[in-house]
Coordinates of C-alpha atoms and ligand atoms in Angstrom, one line a residue:
X23 CA 87.2 93.4 61.8
X24 CA 87.9 89.6 63.2
X25 CA 89.1 89.3 66.5
X26 CA 93.4 88.3 65.7
X27 CA 94.9 89.0 62.7
X28 CA 97.1 86.4 61.7
X29 CA 98.4 88.5 59.0
X30 CA 102.2 88.6 58.0
X31 CA 104.6 90.6 58.8
X32 CA 104.1 93.2 55.4
X33 CA 100.4 93.4 56.0
X34 CA 101.1 94.1 59.4
X35 CA 103.2 96.3 59.5
X36 CA 101.1 98.3 57.6
X37 CA 98.2 98.4 59.2
X38 CA 100.1 99.4 63.2
X39 CA 100.2 102.4 64.4
X40 CA 103.3 104.2 63.8
X41 CA 105.1 105.6 67.2
X42 CA 105.5 109.0 65.9
X43 CA 101.5 109.6 66.6
X44 CA 101.4 109.1 69.6
X45 CA 101.3 112.0 72.0
X46 CA 101.3 110.6 75.7
X47 CA 103.5 107.3 75.9
X48 CA 104.2 104.3 78.9
X49 CA 107.1 102.9 78.7
X50 CA 107.2 99.4 80.8
X51 CA 111.3 98.2 81.6
X52 CA 111.4 94.7 82.9
X53 CA 113.5 93.0 85.7
X54 CA 115.1 90.7 83.2
X55 CA 116.2 93.3 80.9
X56 CA 117.3 95.9 83.4
X57 CA 119.5 93.7 85.6
X58 CA 122.6 91.2 84.7
X59 CA 122.0 88.6 87.8
X60 CA 125.9 87.6 86.9
X61 CA 127.4 90.7 87.1
X62 CA 124.7 91.6 89.2
X63 CA 124.1 95.2 87.7
X64 CA 122.6 97.4 85.9
X65 CA 122.8 96.9 82.4
X66 CA 124.2 100.2 81.8
X67 CA 124.4 100.2 77.9
X68 CA 121.3 98.6 77.0
X69 CA 120.0 101.2 79.5
X70 CA 121.5 104.2 78.1
X71 CA 120.5 103.3 74.0
X72 CA 116.7 102.8 75.8
X73 CA 117.8 106.2 77.2
X74 CA 118.5 107.6 73.5
X75 CA 115.1 106.3 71.8
X76 CA 113.2 107.2 74.5
X77 CA 114.9 111.2 73.8
X78 CA 114.2 110.9 70.5
X79 CA 110.5 110.5 71.3
X80 CA 110.5 113.3 73.9
X81 CA 112.0 116.0 70.5
X82 CA 109.4 115.1 68.7
X83 CA 107.1 116.0 71.6
X84 CA 106.3 112.7 72.7
X85 CA 105.3 113.0 76.6
X86 CA 106.9 109.6 78.1
X87 CA 106.7 107.9 81.4
X88 CA 108.8 105.2 82.4
X89 CA 107.1 101.9 84.2
X90 CA 110.7 100.5 85.4
X91 CA 110.9 96.9 87.1
X92 CA 114.4 96.4 88.9
X93 CA 114.6 97.0 92.7
X94 CA 114.3 93.4 93.9
X95 CA 116.0 92.0 91.1
X96 CA 118.9 94.9 91.8
X97 CA 118.7 94.7 95.5
X98 CA 118.9 91.0 96.0
X99 CA 122.0 90.9 94.3
X100 CA 123.5 94.0 96.3
X101 CA 122.6 91.7 99.9
X102 CA 123.6 88.5 98.0
X103 CA 120.4 86.6 98.6
X104 CA 120.4 83.0 97.3
X105 CA 117.9 82.2 94.0
X106 CA 114.3 81.1 94.2
X107 CA 111.7 82.6 96.0
X108 CA 112.0 85.5 98.8
X109 CA 110.4 86.4 102.0
X110 CA 108.4 89.5 102.3
X111 CA 110.3 91.4 104.4
X112 CA 113.4 90.0 102.2
X113 CA 112.3 91.6 99.6
X114 CA 110.8 94.5 100.6
X115 CA 114.8 95.5 102.1
X116 CA 116.0 94.1 98.9
X117 CA 113.4 96.5 97.3
X118 CA 114.6 99.3 99.5
X119 CA 118.1 98.6 98.7
X120 CA 117.9 98.2 94.5
X121 CA 115.3 100.7 94.0
X122 CA 117.7 103.7 95.4
X123 CA 120.2 102.4 92.5
X124 CA 117.9 101.9 90.2
X125 CA 116.3 105.8 90.3
X126 CA 120.2 106.8 90.4
X127 CA 121.0 105.0 87.1
X128 CA 117.6 106.3 85.0
X129 CA 118.2 110.1 86.4
X130 CA 121.7 109.4 85.0
X131 CA 120.9 108.2 81.7
X132 CA 118.0 110.2 80.8
X133 CA 120.8 113.7 82.3
X134 CA 122.9 112.3 79.7
X135 CA 120.2 113.0 77.0
X136 CA 119.1 116.3 78.8
X137 CA 116.0 115.1 80.3
X138 CA 115.1 115.1 84.0
X139 CA 113.6 112.1 85.4
X140 CA 111.4 112.4 88.7
X141 CA 110.8 109.4 90.7
X142 CA 107.5 108.1 91.3
X143 CA 106.4 105.0 94.2
X144 CA 103.2 104.0 93.7
X145 CA 100.8 101.7 96.0
X146 CA 97.6 99.9 94.9
X147 CA 95.6 102.6 96.9
X148 CA 97.5 105.4 95.1
X149 CA 96.1 104.1 91.4
X150 CA 92.2 102.4 92.8
X151 CA 91.2 105.3 95.8
X152 CA 90.1 108.1 94.3
X153 CA 91.6 111.4 96.5
X154 CA 95.1 109.6 95.6
X155 CA 94.6 108.3 92.7
X156 CA 94.1 112.3 91.8
X157 CA 97.5 113.1 93.7
X158 CA 99.6 110.6 91.8
X159 CA 97.7 112.3 88.3
X160 CA 98.2 115.8 88.9
X161 CA 101.8 115.4 90.0
X162 CA 102.2 113.5 87.3
X163 CA 100.8 115.4 84.8
X164 CA 102.8 118.8 86.3
X165 CA 106.1 116.8 86.0
X166 CA 104.9 115.5 82.5
X167 CA 104.4 119.2 81.5
X168 CA 107.6 120.6 83.1
X169 CA 109.0 118.1 80.3
X170 CA 110.4 115.4 83.1
X171 CA 110.7 111.6 82.3
X172 CA 108.2 110.0 85.5
X173 CA 109.8 107.0 86.9
X174 CA 107.8 104.8 88.0
X175 CA 108.0 101.7 90.6
X176 CA 105.7 100.7 92.7
X177 CA 106.1 101.0 96.5
X178 CA 107.4 97.3 97.3
X179 CA 109.0 98.3 100.4
X180 CA 105.3 99.5 102.7
X181 CA 103.1 97.3 99.9
X182 CA 102.2 94.0 100.7
X183 CA 100.3 91.0 99.9
X184 CA 96.6 91.4 99.9
X185 CA 97.5 96.0 98.7
X186 CA 100.2 95.0 95.9
X187 CA 99.9 94.7 92.3
X188 CA 103.1 92.6 92.2
X189 CA 103.7 93.2 88.6
X190 CA 104.4 96.1 86.5
X191 CA 102.6 94.9 83.6
X192 CA 99.3 95.9 84.9
X193 CA 100.7 98.4 87.2
X194 CA 102.0 100.2 83.4
X195 CA 98.5 99.3 82.4
X196 CA 97.2 101.5 85.6
X197 CA 99.7 104.4 85.3
X198 CA 99.1 104.5 81.3
X199 CA 95.2 104.7 82.2
X200 CA 95.7 107.4 85.2
X201 CA 97.8 109.7 83.0
X202 CA 95.6 109.4 79.9
X203 CA 98.7 107.9 77.8
X204 CA 97.5 106.8 74.7
X205 CA 100.3 104.1 74.2
X206 CA 101.7 101.2 76.6
X207 CA 104.7 99.9 75.5
X208 CA 106.2 96.5 77.2
X209 CA 109.3 95.8 77.0
X210 CA 109.7 91.9 77.1
X211 CA 111.8 88.7 77.1
X212 CA 109.8 87.8 74.2
X213 CA 108.8 89.5 71.0
X214 CA 105.3 89.2 71.4
X215 CA 101.7 87.4 72.1
X216 CA 102.5 83.8 69.9
X217 CA 99.1 81.5 69.4
X218 CA 100.9 78.8 71.8
X219 CA 103.9 79.2 74.3
X220 CA 107.1 79.1 71.4
X221 CA 109.8 77.0 73.6
X222 CA 107.1 74.2 73.4
X223 CA 105.7 75.0 70.2
X224 CA 107.9 74.7 66.7
X225 CA 104.6 75.7 65.3
X226 CA 103.5 78.9 67.0
X227 CA 102.7 82.0 65.2
X228 CA 103.3 85.1 66.8
X229 CA 100.1 88.0 66.5
X230 CA 101.1 91.2 65.2
X231 CA 97.7 92.7 65.7
X232 CA 94.9 92.0 68.2
X233 CA 92.1 94.3 68.1
X234 CA 90.1 92.9 71.1
X235 CA 91.0 91.0 73.9
X236 CA 88.6 87.6 73.5
X237 CA 88.5 84.0 75.8
X238 CA 90.5 82.7 73.0
X239 CA 93.6 85.6 73.0
X240 CA 93.2 84.6 76.8
X241 CA 94.2 81.0 76.3
X242 CA 97.5 81.4 74.1
X243 CA 98.5 83.9 76.8
X244 CA 98.9 80.7 79.5
X245 CA 100.3 81.2 82.4
X246 CA 104.4 81.2 82.2
X247 CA 106.8 84.1 83.5
X248 CA 110.3 84.5 83.6
X249 CA 112.3 83.8 86.7
X250 CA 113.2 87.5 87.3
X251 CA 110.1 89.2 86.8
X252 CA 106.3 88.9 88.1
X253 CA 104.5 88.9 85.1
X254 CA 104.2 86.6 82.7
X255 CA 102.2 86.3 79.3
X256 CA 99.1 86.3 81.3
X257 CA 99.7 89.6 83.3
X258 CA 100.0 91.3 79.7
X259 CA 96.5 90.5 78.2
X260 CA 95.1 91.9 81.6
X261 CA 97.5 95.3 81.0
X262 CA 95.9 94.9 77.6
X263 CA 92.5 94.9 78.6
X264 CA 93.1 98.3 81.3
X265 CA 95.1 100.4 79.0
X266 CA 92.6 99.5 76.1
X267 CA 89.3 99.3 78.0
X268 CA 91.0 103.1 79.3
X269 CA 91.8 104.1 75.8
X270 CA 95.4 103.5 75.4
X271 CA 97.1 100.9 72.4
X272 CA 99.0 98.4 73.8
X273 CA 102.2 96.6 72.3
X274 CA 104.5 93.8 73.3
X275 CA 108.0 94.1 72.2
X276 CA 111.4 92.1 72.2
X277 CA 113.8 94.8 75.2
X278 CA 116.2 92.5 74.6
X279 CA 117.9 94.2 71.8
X280 CA 119.7 97.5 71.2
X281 CA 117.7 100.4 71.0
X282 CA 114.6 98.1 71.2
X283 CA 112.1 101.3 70.8
X284 CA 114.0 102.8 67.9
X285 CA 113.1 99.1 66.5
X286 CA 109.3 99.1 67.2
X287 CA 109.5 102.1 65.0
X288 CA 111.3 101.1 62.0
X289 CA 109.2 97.7 62.1
X290 CA 110.6 94.7 64.1
X291 CA 107.9 92.2 65.1
X292 CA 105.7 93.2 67.7
X293 CA 102.1 92.2 69.3
X294 CA 99.4 95.8 69.1
X295 CA 96.4 95.6 70.5
X296 CA 94.0 97.6 69.9
X297 CA 92.2 100.4 71.3
X298 CA 88.4 101.5 70.1
X299 CA 88.5 104.0 71.7
X300 CA 90.8 107.3 73.1
X301 CA 91.8 108.0 76.9
X302 CA 89.8 111.6 76.7
X303 CA 86.5 109.7 76.2
X304 CA 87.4 106.6 77.8
X305 CA 87.7 108.4 80.7
X306 CA 85.1 110.5 80.5
X307 CA 82.9 107.6 80.1
X308 CA 84.2 106.5 83.6
X309 CA 83.5 109.7 85.0
X310 CA 79.9 109.8 83.5
X311 CA 78.8 106.5 83.8
X312 CA 80.7 104.6 86.0
X313 CA 80.5 106.7 89.5
X314 CA 77.9 106.9 91.4
X315 CA 78.0 110.9 92.7
X316 CA 78.0 111.5 96.4
X317 CA 76.4 115.8 96.3
X318 CA 76.1 118.5 94.2
X319 CA 77.7 121.3 93.4
X320 CA 75.3 124.7 92.0
X321 CA 76.6 126.7 89.7
X322 CA 76.4 131.0 88.9
X323 CA 75.5 131.7 85.3
X324 CA 78.9 132.8 84.9
X325 CA 80.8 129.7 85.5
X326 CA 78.2 127.1 84.2
X327 CA 79.3 129.0 81.4
X328 CA 83.3 129.2 81.7
X329 CA 82.7 125.2 82.0
X330 CA 80.5 125.0 78.8
X331 CA 83.2 126.2 76.9
X332 CA 85.4 124.1 78.5
X333 CA 87.2 125.9 81.4
X334 CA 88.3 124.1 84.7
X335 CA 85.4 124.9 87.7
X336 CA 86.7 127.5 90.3
X337 CA 85.0 127.6 93.6
X338 CA 84.7 131.6 93.1
X339 CA 81.8 130.6 90.6
X340 CA 80.1 128.1 93.4
X341 CA 77.0 129.0 95.0
X342 CA 75.6 126.0 96.9
X343 CA 77.2 122.7 98.2
X344 CA 75.0 119.7 98.6
X345 CA 75.8 116.8 100.2
X346 CA 78.9 115.0 101.6
X347 CA 82.0 114.1 99.9
X348 CA 85.4 113.2 99.9
X349 CA 87.7 114.6 97.9
X350 CA 88.2 112.6 94.3
X351 CA 84.3 112.0 94.8
X352 CA 82.3 111.8 91.7
X353 CA 79.8 115.1 92.2
X354 CA 77.2 117.1 90.4
X355 CA 77.3 120.3 88.4
X356 CA 74.2 122.2 88.6
X357 CA 73.3 125.2 87.0
X358 CA 71.4 128.0 88.9
X359 CA 68.8 126.9 87.6
X360 CA 69.4 123.2 89.4
X361 CA 69.3 121.9 86.1
X362 CA 72.1 119.0 85.7
X363 CA 75.0 120.8 83.4
X364 CA 77.9 117.9 83.9
X365 CA 79.8 115.8 86.1
X366 CA 83.5 115.4 87.7
X367 CA 85.7 114.6 90.3
X368 CA 85.8 116.5 93.3
X369 CA 89.4 118.3 94.3
X370 CA 88.0 119.1 98.0
X371 CA 86.0 117.5 100.9
X372 CA 82.4 118.5 101.6
X373 CA 83.5 120.8 104.7
X374 CA 86.5 122.6 102.1
X375 CA 84.2 122.6 99.5
X376 CA 81.8 125.3 101.9
X377 CA 84.5 127.2 103.2
X378 CA 85.9 128.1 99.5
X379 CA 82.9 128.2 97.4
X380 CA 82.3 131.8 96.0
X381 CA 86.2 132.9 97.2
X382 CA 88.5 133.5 95.0
X383 CA 91.4 131.0 94.6
X384 CA 93.9 132.7 96.0
X385 CA 92.4 133.2 99.5
X386 CA 92.4 129.2 99.9
X387 CA 95.4 129.1 101.6
X388 CA 94.5 131.9 103.8
X389 CA 90.4 129.5 104.0
X390 CA 92.4 126.5 105.1
X391 CA 94.9 126.8 106.7
X392 CA 96.7 124.9 103.4
X393 CA 97.6 125.4 100.1
X394 CA 95.3 124.1 97.5
X395 CA 94.2 123.7 94.4
X396 CA 92.8 126.6 92.1
X397 CA 90.5 124.4 90.7
X398 CA 87.2 122.7 92.9
X399 CA 87.3 120.3 89.4
X400 CA 89.7 120.6 86.6
X401 CA 88.6 120.1 83.5
X402 CA 90.3 116.7 82.6
X403 CA 88.5 115.4 85.6
X404 CA 84.5 117.1 84.6
X405 CA 82.0 115.7 81.9
X406 CA 80.0 118.6 80.7
X407 CA 76.8 117.9 79.0
X408 CA 77.1 117.6 75.4
X409 CA 80.5 115.9 75.8
Ligands
LIG1 N1 108.0 96.3 91.3 C1 109.4 95.1 91.0 C2 110.4 95.5 91.3 O1 111.0 96.7 90.7 C3 108.4 94.2 89.6 C4 107.8 93.9 89.9 C5 107.8 92.9 88.3 O2 108.8 92.7 88.1 O3 106.8 93.3 87.2 O4 111.6 94.6 91.4

């Protein structure tokens, strides 16, 4: 397949995946869409219409996660900061003030659609360090099980420049892979990726489908960012690389219209970045191939059979612990003969694993002095031989 399809809108509509086929969708909303800088408030009507789009997909059974920017943009108007760049402590103060309002408004517009919203503020470390990553992933998973919509932003009030994403495009892509989403939608103030910057070049053409992010595609992205948001096209291309490697399709669409998601469904122009993989295989490949094992869990025959049949690994079936691993590390899973039958991300440190090995999950709280997860390796965090 050619890396770039320059087919016309009709052809692209036929090739583009359909929104109703996705099971878990992350929707990223940029600051310039949400915040009316002149009035200094959230564009409430626009947001209510987006919440209706979200509710439609949600009712059809999809899990929805929102990554919303806007805390700094909103907070700076409340605090009457002048236009232009802000010192770090001022943008953190603005984020602190703006995030409260942002969370409340999302909770309200989703409540109008009978959907519960749950706020999650993450830092770079929460998505990149495996032990914290497991926590964020577990909380998101539970909210989705409960049919709530997580509303996520970077924890800008504590993140400093060395340890922050700074733009929500890449953050949203990491959230998509962390949550095993199969689609990431970036709602933006452009219709998608053009062959050249559309405001400078009248010949620029919208690219409907990108099947692989090549150097040619990266060159088209340039570096421009809009005034309010941090991310320009370049961070969107970075996001596309993260999302598609993690098994999610991504699309960039114009959010400046009412019902932007419904319009994608009815064929509005946009750019799709397709993945050749899916979230489960991408994640399993990562666990199987990219992580250095830090130890091993030895299982009895019953537990070995259970995990081969697709179950999580419970401490009761673990007979011996090897190595000095930390929670979130990759460990080998060995059967009674010592043969490797899988690998996974372990939910406990080695010192805790030794205490709970061979014991019933109900006893974990008494053994460790704090409640813990029932599984020592959850089935989503495990690759078993033959998979
Ligand atoms: N986290 C920032 C905020 O809420 C936005 C970053 C971005 O615009 O991408 O203001």
